C-alpha atoms as one frame of an Amber mdcrd trajectory, in Angstrom:
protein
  22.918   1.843   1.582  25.052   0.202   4.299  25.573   3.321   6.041  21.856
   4.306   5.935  21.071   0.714   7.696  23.977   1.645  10.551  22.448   4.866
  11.261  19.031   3.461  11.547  20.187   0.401  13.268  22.026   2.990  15.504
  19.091   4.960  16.216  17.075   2.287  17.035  19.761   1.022  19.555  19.726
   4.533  20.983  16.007   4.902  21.455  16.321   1.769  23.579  18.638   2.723
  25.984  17.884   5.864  26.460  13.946   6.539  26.483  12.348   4.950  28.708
   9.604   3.821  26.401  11.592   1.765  24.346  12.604   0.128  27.249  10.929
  -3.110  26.828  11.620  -6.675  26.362   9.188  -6.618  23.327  10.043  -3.599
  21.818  13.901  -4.678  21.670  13.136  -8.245  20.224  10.766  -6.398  17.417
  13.637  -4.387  16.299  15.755  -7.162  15.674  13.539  -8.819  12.680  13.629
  -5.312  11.530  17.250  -4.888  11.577  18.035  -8.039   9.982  14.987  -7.235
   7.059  17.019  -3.917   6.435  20.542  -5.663   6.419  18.229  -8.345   3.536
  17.274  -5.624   1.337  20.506  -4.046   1.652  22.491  -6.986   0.631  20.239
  -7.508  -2.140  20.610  -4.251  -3.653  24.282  -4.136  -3.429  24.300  -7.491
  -5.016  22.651  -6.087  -8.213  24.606  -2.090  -8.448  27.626  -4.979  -8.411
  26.765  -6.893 -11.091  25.797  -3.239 -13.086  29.095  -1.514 -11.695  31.111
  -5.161 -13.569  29.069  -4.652 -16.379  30.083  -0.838 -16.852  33.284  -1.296
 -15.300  34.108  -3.852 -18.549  32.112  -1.957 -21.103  30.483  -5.369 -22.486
  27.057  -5.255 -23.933  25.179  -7.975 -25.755  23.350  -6.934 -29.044  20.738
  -9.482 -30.172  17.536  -9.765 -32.737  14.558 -10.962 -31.100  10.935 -10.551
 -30.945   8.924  -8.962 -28.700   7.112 -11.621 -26.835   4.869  -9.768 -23.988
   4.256  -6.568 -22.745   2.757  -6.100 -18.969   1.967  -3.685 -16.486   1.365
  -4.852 -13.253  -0.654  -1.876 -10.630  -1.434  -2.535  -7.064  -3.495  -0.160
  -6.516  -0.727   1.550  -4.001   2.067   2.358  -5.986   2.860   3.961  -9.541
   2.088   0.750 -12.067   5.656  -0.860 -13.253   6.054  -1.899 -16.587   7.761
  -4.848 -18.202   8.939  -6.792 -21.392  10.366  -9.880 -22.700  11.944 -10.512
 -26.082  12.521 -14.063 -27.225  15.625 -14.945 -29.090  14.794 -17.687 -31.651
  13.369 -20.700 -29.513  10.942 -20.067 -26.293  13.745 -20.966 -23.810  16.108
 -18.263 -24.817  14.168 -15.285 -23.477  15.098 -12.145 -21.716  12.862  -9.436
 -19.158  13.370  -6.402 -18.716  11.953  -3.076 -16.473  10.928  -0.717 -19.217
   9.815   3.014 -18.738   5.911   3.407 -19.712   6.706   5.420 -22.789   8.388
   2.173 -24.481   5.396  -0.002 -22.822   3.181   2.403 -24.673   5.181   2.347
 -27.971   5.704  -1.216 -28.628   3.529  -4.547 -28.925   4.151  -8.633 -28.517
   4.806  -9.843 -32.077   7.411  -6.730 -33.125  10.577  -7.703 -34.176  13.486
  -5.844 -32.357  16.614  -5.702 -31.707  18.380  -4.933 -28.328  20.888  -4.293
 -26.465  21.694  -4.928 -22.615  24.627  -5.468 -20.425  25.081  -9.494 -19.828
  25.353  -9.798 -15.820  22.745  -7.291 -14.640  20.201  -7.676 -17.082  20.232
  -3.709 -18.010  17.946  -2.773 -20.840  20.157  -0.135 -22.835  18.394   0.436
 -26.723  15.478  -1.600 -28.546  14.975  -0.809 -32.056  11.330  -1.544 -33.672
  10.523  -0.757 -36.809   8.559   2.246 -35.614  10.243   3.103 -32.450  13.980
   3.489 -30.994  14.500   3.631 -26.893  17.934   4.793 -25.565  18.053   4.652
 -21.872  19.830   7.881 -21.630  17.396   9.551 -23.358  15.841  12.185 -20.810
């Protein structure tokens, strides 16, 4: 992802000094927001593939019984809806979210009993077991 921000951060610096459209004082300080708003999403994302690549890289998972306390979809109209659980372990406090596929959304309820597993640091749903219905995330 770094290396797609230099490119486009390098095309933008191009366009500037070389067409003579670009070439204005207002132009040049709008590109800056949007180079620093690229190098912000960037360092996000690389911030969470790290914590996954630690994760894999020590081939810890956590395996807990919970149950399943809500199920949401949230649509904006613009964009394919996104899909989301969160399983309480024991008391309120000690509950977990996750980004679910909408075949498990569709599959499960709040009240089910299950037990999952996820990697500790990046927050990875890998399996939840119901009693009705098993998810792998390798599954295809």
């Amino acid at each position: 992802m770094l290396a797609v921000d230099a490119m486009m951060i390098a095309g933008m610096v191009v366009c500037v000094f070389t067409d003579p459209d670009f070439q204005t004082f207002w132009v040049a300080v709008a590109m800056v927001p949007v180079a620093l708003l690229l190098a912000l999403i960037t360092l996000h994302a690389e911030d969470e593939w790290r914590l996954l690549r630690k994760d894999l890289e020590t081939g810890v998972k956590v395996c807990r019984n919970g149950r399943i306390s809500s199920v949401s979809m949230h649509h904006d109209g613009e964009s394919s809806p996104t899909y989301r659980i969160s399983v309480v372990f024991g008391d309120p406090e000690s509950s977990v979210g996750f980004s679910i596929p909408e075949t498990l959304y569709e599959a499960v309820s709040e009240g089910q009993k299950a037990r999952i597993a996820c990697t500790p640091l990046s927050q990875v749903l890998l399996e939840l077991r119901t009693d009705t219905y098993v998810y792998i995330a390798t599954n295809p």
